[in-house]
mmCIF file with all atom_site columns, C-alpha atoms in Angstrom:
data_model
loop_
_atom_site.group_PDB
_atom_site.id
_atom_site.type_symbol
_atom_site.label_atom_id
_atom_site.label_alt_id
_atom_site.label_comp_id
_atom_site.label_asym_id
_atom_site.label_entity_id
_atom_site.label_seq_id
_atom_site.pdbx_PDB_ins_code
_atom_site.Cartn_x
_atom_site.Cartn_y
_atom_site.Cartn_z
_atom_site.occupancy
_atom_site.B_iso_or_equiv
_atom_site.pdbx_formal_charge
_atom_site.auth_seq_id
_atom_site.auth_comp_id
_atom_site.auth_asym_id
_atom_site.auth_atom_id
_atom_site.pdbx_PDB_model_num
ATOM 1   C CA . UNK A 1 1   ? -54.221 -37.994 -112.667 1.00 0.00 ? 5   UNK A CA 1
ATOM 2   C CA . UNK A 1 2   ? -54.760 -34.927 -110.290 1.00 0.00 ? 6   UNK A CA 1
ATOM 3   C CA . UNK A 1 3   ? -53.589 -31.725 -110.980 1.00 0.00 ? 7   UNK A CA 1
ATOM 4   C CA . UNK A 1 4   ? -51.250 -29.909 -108.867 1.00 0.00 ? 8   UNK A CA 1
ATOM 5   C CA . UNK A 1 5   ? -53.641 -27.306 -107.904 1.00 0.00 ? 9   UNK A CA 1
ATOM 6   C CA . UNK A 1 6   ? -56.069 -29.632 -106.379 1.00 0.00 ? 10  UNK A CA 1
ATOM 7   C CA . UNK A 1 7   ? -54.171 -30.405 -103.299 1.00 0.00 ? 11  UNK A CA 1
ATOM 8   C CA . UNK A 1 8   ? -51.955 -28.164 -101.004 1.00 0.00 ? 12  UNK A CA 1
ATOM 9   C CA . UNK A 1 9   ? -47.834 -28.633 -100.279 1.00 0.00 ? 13  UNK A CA 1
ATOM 10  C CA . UNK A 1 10  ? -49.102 -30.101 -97.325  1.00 0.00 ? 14  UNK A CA 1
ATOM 11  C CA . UNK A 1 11  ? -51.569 -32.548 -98.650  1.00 0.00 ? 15  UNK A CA 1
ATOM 12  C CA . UNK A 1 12  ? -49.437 -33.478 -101.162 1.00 0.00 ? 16  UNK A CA 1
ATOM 13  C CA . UNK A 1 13  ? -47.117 -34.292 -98.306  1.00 0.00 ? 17  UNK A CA 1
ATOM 14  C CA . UNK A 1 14  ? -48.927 -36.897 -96.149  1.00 0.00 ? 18  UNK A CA 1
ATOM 15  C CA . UNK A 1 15  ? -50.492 -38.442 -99.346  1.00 0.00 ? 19  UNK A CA 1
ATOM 16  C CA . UNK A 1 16  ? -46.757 -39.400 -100.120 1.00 0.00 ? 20  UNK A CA 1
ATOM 17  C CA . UNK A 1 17  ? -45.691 -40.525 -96.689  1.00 0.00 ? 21  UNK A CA 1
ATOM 18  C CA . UNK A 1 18  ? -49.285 -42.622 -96.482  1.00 0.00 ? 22  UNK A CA 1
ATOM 19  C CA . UNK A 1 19  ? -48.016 -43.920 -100.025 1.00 0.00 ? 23  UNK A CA 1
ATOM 20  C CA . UNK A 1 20  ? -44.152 -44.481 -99.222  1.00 0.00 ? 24  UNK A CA 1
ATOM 21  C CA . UNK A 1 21  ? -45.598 -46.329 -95.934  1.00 0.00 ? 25  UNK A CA 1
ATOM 22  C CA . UNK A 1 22  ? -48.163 -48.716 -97.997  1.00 0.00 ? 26  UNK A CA 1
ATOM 23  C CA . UNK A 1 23  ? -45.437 -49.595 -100.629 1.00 0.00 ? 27  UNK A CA 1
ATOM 24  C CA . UNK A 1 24  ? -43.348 -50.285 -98.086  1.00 0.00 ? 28  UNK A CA 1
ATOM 25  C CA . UNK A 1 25  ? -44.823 -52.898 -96.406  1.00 0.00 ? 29  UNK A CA 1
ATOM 26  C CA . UNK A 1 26  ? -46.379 -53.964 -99.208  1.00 0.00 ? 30  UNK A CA 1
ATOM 27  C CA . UNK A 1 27  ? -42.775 -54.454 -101.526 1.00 0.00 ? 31  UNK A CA 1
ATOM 28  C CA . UNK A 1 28  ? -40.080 -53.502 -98.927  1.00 0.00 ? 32  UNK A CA 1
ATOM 29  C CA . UNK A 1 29  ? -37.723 -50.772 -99.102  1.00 0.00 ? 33  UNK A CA 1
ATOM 30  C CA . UNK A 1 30  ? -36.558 -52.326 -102.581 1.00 0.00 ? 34  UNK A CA 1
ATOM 31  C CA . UNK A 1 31  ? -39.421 -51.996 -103.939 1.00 0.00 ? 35  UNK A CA 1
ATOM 32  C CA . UNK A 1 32  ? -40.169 -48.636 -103.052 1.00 0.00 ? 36  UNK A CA 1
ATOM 33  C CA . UNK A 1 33  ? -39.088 -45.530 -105.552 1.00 0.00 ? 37  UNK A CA 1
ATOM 34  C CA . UNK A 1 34  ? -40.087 -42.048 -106.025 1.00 0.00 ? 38  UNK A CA 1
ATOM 35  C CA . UNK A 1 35  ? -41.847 -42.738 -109.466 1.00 0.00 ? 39  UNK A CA 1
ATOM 36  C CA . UNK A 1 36  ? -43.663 -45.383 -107.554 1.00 0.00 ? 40  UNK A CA 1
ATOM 37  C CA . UNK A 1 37  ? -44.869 -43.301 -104.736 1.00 0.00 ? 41  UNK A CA 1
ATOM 38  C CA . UNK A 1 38  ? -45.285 -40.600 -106.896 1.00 0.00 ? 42  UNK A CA 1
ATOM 39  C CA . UNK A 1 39  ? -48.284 -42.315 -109.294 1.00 0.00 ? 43  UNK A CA 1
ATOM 40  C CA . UNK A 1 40  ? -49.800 -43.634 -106.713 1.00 0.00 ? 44  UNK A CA 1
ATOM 41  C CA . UNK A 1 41  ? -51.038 -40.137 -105.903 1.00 0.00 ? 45  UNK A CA 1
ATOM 42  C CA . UNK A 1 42  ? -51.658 -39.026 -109.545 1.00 0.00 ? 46  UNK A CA 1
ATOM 43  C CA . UNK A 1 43  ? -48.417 -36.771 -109.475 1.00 0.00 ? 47  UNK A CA 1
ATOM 44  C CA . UNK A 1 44  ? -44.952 -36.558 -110.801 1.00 0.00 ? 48  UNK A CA 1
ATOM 45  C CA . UNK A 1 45  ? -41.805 -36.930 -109.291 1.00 0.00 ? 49  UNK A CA 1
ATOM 46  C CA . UNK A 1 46  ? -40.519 -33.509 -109.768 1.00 0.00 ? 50  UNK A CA 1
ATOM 47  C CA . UNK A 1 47  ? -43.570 -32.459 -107.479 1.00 0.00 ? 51  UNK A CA 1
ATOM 48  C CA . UNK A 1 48  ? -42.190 -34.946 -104.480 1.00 0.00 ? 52  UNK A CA 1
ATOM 49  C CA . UNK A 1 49  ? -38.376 -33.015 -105.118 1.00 0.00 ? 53  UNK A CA 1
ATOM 50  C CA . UNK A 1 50  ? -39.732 -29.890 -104.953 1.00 0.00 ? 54  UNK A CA 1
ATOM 51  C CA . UNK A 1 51  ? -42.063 -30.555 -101.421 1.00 0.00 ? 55  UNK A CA 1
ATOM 52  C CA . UNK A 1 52  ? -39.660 -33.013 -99.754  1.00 0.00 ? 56  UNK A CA 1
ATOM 53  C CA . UNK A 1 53  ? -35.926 -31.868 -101.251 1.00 0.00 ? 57  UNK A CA 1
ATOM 54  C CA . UNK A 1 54  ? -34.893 -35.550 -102.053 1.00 0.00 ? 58  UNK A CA 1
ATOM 55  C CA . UNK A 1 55  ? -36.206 -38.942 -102.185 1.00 0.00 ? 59  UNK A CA 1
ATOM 56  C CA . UNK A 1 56  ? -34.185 -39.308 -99.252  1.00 0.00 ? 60  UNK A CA 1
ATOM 57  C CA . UNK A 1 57  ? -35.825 -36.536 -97.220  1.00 0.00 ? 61  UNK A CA 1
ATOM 58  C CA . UNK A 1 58  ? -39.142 -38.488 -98.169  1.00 0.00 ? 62  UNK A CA 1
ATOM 59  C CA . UNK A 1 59  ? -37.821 -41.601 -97.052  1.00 0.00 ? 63  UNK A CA 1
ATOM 60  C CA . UNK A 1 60  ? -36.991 -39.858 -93.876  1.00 0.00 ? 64  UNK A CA 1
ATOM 61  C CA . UNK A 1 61  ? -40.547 -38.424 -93.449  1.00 0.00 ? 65  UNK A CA 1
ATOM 62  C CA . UNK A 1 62  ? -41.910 -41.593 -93.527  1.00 0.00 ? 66  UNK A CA 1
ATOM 63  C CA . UNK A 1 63  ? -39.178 -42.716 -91.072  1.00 0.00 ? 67  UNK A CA 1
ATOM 64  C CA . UNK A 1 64  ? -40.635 -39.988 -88.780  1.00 0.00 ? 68  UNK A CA 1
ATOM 65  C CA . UNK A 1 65  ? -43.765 -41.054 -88.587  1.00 0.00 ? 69  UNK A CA 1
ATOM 66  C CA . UNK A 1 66  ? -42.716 -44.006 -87.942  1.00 0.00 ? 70  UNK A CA 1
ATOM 67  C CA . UNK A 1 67  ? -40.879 -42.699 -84.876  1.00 0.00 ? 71  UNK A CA 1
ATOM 68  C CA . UNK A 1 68  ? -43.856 -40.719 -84.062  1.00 0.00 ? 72  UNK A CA 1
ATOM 69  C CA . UNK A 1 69  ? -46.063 -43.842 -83.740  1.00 0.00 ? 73  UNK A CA 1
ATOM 70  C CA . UNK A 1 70  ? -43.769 -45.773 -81.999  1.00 0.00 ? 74  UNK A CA 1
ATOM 71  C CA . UNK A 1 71  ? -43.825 -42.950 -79.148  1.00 0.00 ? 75  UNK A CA 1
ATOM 72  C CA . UNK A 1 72  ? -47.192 -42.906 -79.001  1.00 0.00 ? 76  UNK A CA 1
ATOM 73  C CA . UNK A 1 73  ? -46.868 -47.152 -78.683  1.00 0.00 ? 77  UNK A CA 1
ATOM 74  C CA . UNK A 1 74  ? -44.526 -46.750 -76.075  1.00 0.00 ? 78  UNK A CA 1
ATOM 75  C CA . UNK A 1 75  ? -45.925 -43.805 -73.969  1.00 0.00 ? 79  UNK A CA 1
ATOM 76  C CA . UNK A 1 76  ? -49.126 -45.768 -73.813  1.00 0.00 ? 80  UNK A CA 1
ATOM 77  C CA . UNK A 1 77  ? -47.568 -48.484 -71.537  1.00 0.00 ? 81  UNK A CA 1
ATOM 78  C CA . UNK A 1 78  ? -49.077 -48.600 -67.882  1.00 0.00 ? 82  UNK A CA 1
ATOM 79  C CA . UNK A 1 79  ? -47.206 -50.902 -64.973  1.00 0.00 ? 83  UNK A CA 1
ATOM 80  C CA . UNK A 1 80  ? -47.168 -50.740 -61.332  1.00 0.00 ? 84  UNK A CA 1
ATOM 81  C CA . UNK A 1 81  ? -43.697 -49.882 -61.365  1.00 0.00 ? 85  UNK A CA 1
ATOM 82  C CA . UNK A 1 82  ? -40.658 -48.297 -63.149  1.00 0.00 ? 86  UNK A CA 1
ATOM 83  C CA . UNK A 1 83  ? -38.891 -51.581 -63.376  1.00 0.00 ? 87  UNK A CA 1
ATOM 84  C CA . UNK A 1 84  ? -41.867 -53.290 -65.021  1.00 0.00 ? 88  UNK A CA 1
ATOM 85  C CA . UNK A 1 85  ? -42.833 -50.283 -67.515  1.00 0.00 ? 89  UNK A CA 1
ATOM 86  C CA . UNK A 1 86  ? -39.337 -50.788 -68.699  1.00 0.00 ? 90  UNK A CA 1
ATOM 87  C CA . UNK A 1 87  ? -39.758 -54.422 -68.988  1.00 0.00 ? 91  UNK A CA 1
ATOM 88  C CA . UNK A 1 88  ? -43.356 -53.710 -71.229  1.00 0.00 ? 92  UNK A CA 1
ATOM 89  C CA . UNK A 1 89  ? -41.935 -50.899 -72.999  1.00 0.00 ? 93  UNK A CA 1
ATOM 90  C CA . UNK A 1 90  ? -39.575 -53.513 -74.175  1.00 0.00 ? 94  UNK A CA 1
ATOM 91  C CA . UNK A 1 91  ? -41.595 -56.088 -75.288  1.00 0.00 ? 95  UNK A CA 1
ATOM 92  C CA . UNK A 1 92  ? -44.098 -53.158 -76.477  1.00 0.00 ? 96  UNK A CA 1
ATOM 93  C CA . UNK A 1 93  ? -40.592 -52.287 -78.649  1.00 0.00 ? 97  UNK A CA 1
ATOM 94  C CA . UNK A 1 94  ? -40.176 -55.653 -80.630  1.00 0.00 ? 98  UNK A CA 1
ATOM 95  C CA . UNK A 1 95  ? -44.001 -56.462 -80.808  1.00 0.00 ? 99  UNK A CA 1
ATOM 96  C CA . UNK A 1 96  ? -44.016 -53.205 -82.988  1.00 0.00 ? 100 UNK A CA 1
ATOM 97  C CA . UNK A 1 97  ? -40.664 -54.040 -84.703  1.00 0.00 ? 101 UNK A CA 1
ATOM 98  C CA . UNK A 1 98  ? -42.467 -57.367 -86.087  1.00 0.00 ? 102 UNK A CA 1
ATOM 99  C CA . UNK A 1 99  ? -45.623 -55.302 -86.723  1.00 0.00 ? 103 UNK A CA 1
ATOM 100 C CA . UNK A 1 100 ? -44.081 -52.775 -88.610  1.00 0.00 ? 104 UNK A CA 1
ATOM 101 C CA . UNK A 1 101 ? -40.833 -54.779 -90.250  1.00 0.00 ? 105 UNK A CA 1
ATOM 102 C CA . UNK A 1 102 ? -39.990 -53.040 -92.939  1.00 0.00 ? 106 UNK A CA 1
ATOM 103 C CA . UNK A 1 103 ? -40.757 -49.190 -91.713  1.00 0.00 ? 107 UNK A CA 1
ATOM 104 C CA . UNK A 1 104 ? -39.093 -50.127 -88.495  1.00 0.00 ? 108 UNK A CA 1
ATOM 105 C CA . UNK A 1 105 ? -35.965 -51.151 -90.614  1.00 0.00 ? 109 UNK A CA 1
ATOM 106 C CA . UNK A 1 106 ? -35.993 -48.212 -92.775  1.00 0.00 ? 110 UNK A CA 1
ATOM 107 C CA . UNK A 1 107 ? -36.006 -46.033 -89.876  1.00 0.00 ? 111 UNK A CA 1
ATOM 108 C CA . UNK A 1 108 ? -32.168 -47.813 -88.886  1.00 0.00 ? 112 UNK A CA 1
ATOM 109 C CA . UNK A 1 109 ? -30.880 -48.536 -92.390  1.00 0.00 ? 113 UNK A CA 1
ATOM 110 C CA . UNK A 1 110 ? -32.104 -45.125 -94.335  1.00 0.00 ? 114 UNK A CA 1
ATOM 111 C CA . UNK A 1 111 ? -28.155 -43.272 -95.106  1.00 0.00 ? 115 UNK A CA 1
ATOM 112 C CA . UNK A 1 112 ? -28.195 -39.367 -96.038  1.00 0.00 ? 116 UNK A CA 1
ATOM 113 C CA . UNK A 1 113 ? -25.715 -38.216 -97.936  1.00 0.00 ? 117 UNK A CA 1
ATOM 114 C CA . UNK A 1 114 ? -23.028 -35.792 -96.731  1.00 0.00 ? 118 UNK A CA 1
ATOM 115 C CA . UNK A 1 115 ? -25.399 -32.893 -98.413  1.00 0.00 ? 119 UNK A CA 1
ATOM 116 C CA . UNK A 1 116 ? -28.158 -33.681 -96.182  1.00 0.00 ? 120 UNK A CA 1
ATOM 117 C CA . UNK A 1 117 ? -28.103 -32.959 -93.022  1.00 0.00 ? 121 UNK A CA 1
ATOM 118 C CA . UNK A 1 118 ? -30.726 -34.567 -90.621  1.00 0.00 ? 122 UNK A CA 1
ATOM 119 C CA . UNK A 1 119 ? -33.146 -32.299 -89.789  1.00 0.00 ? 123 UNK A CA 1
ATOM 120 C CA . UNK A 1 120 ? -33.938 -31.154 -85.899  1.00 0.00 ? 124 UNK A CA 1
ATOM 121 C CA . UNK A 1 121 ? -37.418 -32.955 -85.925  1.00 0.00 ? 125 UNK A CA 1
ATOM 122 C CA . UNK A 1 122 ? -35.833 -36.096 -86.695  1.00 0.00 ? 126 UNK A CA 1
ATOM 123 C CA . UNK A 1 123 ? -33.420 -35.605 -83.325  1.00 0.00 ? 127 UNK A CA 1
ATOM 124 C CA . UNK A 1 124 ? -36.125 -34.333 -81.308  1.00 0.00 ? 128 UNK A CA 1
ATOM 125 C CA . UNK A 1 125 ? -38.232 -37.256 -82.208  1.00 0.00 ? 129 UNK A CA 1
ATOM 126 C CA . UNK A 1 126 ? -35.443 -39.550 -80.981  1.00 0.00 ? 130 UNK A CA 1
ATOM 127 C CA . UNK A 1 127 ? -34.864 -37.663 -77.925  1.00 0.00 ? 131 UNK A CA 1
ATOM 128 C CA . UNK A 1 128 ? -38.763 -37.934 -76.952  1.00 0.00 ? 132 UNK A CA 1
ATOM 129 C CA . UNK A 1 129 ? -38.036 -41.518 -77.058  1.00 0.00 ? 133 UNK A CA 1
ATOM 130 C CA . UNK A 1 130 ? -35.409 -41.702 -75.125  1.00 0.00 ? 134 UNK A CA 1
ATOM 131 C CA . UNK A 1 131 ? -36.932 -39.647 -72.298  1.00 0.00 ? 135 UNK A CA 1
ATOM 132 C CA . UNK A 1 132 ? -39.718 -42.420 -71.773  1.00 0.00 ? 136 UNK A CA 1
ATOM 133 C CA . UNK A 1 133 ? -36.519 -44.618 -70.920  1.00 0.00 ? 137 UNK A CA 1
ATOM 134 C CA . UNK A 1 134 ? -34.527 -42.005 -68.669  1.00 0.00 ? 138 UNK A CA 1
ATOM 135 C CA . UNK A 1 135 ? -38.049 -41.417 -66.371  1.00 0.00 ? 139 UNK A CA 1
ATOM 136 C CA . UNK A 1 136 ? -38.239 -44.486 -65.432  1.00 0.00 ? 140 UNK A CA 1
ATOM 137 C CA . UNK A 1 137 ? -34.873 -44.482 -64.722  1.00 0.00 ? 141 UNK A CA 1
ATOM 138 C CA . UNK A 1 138 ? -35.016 -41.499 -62.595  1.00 0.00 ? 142 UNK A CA 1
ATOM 139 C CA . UNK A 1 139 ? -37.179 -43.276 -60.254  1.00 0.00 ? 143 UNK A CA 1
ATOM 140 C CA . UNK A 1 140 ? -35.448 -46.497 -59.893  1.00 0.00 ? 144 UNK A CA 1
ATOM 141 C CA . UNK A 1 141 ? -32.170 -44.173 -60.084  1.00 0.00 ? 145 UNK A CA 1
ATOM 142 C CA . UNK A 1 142 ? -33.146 -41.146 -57.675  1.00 0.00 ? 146 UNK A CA 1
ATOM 143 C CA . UNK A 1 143 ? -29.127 -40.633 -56.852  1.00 0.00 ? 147 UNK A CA 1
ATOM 144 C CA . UNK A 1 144 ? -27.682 -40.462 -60.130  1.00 0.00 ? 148 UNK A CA 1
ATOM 145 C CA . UNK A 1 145 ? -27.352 -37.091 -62.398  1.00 0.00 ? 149 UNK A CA 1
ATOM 146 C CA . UNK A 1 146 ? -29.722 -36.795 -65.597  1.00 0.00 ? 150 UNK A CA 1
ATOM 147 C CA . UNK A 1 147 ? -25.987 -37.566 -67.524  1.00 0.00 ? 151 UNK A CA 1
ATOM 148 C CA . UNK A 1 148 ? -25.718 -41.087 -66.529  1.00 0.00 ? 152 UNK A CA 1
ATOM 149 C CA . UNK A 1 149 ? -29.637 -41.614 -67.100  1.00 0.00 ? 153 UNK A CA 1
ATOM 150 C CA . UNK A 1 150 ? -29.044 -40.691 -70.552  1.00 0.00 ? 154 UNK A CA 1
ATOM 151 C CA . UNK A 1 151 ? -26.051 -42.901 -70.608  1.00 0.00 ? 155 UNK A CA 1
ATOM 152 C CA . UNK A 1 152 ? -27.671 -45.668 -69.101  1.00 0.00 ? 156 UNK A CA 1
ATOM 153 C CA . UNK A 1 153 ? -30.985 -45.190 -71.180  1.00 0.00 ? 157 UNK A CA 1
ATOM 154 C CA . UNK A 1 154 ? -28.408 -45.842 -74.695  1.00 0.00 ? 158 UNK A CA 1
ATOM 155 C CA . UNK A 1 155 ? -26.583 -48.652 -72.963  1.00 0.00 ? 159 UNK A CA 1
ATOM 156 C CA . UNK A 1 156 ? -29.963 -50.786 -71.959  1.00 0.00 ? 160 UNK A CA 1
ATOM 157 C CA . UNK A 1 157 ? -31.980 -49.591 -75.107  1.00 0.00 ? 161 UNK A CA 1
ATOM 158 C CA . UNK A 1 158 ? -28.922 -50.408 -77.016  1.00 0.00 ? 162 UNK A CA 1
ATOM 159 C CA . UNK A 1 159 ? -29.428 -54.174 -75.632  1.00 0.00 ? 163 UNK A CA 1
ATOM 160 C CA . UNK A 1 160 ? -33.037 -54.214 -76.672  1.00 0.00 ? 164 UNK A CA 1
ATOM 161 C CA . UNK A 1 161 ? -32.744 -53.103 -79.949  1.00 0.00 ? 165 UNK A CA 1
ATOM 162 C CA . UNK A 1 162 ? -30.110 -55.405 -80.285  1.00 0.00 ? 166 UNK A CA 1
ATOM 163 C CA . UNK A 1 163 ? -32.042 -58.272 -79.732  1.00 0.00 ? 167 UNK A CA 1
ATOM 164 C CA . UNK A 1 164 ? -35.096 -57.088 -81.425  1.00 0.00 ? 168 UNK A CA 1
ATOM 165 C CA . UNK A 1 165 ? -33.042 -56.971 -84.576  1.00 0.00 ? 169 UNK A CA 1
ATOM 166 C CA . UNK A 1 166 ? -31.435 -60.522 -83.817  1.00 0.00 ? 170 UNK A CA 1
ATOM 167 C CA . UNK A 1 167 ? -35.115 -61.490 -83.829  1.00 0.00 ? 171 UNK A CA 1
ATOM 168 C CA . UNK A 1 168 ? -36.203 -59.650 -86.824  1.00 0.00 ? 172 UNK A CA 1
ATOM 169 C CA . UNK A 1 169 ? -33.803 -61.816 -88.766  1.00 0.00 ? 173 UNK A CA 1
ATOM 170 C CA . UNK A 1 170 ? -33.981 -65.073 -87.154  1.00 0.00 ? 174 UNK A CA 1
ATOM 171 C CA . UNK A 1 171 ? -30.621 -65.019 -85.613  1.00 0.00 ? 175 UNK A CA 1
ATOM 172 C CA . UNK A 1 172 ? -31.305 -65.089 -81.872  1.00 0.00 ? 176 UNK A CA 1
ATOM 173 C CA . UNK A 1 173 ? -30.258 -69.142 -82.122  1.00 0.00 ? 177 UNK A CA 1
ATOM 174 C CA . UNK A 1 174 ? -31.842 -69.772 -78.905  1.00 0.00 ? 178 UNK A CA 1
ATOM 175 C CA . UNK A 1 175 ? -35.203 -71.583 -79.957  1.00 0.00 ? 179 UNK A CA 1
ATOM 176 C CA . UNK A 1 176 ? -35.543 -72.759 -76.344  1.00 0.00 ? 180 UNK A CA 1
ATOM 177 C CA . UNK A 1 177 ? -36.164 -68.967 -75.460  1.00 0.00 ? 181 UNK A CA 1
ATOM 178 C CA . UNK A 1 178 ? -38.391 -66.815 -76.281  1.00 0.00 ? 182 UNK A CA 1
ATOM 179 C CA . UNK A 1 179 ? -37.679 -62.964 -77.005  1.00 0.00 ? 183 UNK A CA 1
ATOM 180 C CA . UNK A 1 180 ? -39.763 -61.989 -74.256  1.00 0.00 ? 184 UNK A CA 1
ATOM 181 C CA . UNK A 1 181 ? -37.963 -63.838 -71.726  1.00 0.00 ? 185 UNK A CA 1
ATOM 182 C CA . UNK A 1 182 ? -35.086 -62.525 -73.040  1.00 0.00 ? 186 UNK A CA 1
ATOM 183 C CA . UNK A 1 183 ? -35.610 -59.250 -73.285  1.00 0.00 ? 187 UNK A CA 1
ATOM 184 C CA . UNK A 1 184 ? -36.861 -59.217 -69.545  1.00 0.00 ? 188 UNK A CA 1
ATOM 185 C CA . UNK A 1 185 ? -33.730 -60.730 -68.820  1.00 0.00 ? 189 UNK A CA 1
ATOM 186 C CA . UNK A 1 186 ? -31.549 -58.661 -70.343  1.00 0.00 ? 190 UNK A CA 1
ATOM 187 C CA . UNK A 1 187 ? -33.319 -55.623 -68.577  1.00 0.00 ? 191 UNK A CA 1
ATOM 188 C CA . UNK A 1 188 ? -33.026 -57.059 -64.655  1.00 0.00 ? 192 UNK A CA 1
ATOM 189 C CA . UNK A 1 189 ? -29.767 -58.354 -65.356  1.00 0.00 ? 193 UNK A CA 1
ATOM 190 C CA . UNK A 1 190 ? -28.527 -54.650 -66.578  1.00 0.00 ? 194 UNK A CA 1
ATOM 191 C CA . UNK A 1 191 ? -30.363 -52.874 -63.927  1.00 0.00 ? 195 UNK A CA 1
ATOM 192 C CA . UNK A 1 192 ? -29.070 -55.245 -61.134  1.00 0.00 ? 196 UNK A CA 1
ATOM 193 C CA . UNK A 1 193 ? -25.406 -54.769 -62.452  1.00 0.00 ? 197 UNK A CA 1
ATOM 194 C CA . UNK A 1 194 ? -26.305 -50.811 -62.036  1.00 0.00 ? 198 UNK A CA 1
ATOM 195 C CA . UNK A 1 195 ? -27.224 -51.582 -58.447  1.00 0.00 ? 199 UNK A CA 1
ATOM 196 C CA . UNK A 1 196 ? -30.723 -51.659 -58.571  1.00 0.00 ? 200 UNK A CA 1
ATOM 197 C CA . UNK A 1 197 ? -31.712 -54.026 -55.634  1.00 0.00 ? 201 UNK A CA 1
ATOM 198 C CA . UNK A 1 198 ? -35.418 -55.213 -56.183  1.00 0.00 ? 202 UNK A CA 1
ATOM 199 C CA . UNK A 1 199 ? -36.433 -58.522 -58.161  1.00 0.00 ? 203 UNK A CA 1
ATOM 200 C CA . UNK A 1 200 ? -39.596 -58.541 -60.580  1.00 0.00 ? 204 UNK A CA 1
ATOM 201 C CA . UNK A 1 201 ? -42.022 -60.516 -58.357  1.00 0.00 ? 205 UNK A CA 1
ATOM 202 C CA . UNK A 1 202 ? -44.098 -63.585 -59.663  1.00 0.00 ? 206 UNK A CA 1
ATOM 203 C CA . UNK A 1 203 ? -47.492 -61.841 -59.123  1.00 0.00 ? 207 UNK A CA 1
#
């Protein structure tokens, strides 16, 4: 077992959230615990308290990086157009969703109690997301005000998630469809009904 003076706080730190992340897609979040995490790096769970504040607060790192790769995933996307970088970011969205199940999950279902606030990384980290959206937006919507880009950025990511998660669980019920098509859909239909005029070409 290592001793505590052979690694830093902040070694100690990603070995955890490497270890939280491999036991969790390995044994899903039920399988995952702080005595678990903590012997697979030859330390105690005391040290994890002490470095994170809570099992939850570990949870939530992991849940961050999570968020950070999924940015990365995301930001990465190249298309000819706004209206087709949403339509790939999308699909870019649920193809990591089905990558990553069980961290993507965690990163929706993990609850802090009322004595832990979530911290400002975690926000910013959602915000970064979110601007990806309301860019593209910005150019397809040149007339509206950066409020009602962030509004509609929630209201069509909220769609896509939504369906994403249908998917995740096997309760889309439309076997005849696939999620792309779907999700493609959903986007060009919620665009149009914003006003957006143009049509995804064939080519």
């Amino acid at each position: 077992m290592a001793r505590r003076k052979e690694h830093s706080h902040d070694e100690i730190r990603a070995m955890a959230i490497q270890a939280a992340t491999e036991l969790l897609t390995e044994q899903g979040v039920v399988g995952l615990s702080l005595r678990k995490v903590a012997s697979q790096i030859g330390y105690v769970p005391s040290t994890l308290i002490n470095i994170f504040g809570s099992y939850n607060y570990l949870l939530l790192a992991v849940s961050e990086s999570t968020l950070r790769t999924l940015h990365d995933r995301l930001a990465g996307v190249c298309a000819v157009d706004s209206l087709r970088k949403i339509i790939a970011m999308a699909w870019e969205y649920s193809q990591f969703a089905h990558e990553q199940r069980q961290a993507f999950k965690l990163v929706f279902e993990l609850q802090l109690l009322d004595s832990e606030p979530l911290p400002q990384s975690q926000g910013q980290l959602i915000t970064g997301l979110f601007t990806l959206i309301e860019r593209e937006l910005a150019q397809l919507f040149p007339e509206a005000t950066p409020e009602q880009h962030l509004s509609m950025s929630r209201v069509l990511w909220g769609g896509i998630h939504g369906l994403t998660a249908l998917s995740l669980d096997n309760k889309l019920f439309a076997e005849s469809l696939s999620l792309r098509d779907l999700l493609e859909s959903h986007v060009q239909a919620y665009l149009q009904g914003m006003g957006y005029q143009r049509e995804l070409s064939c080519c």
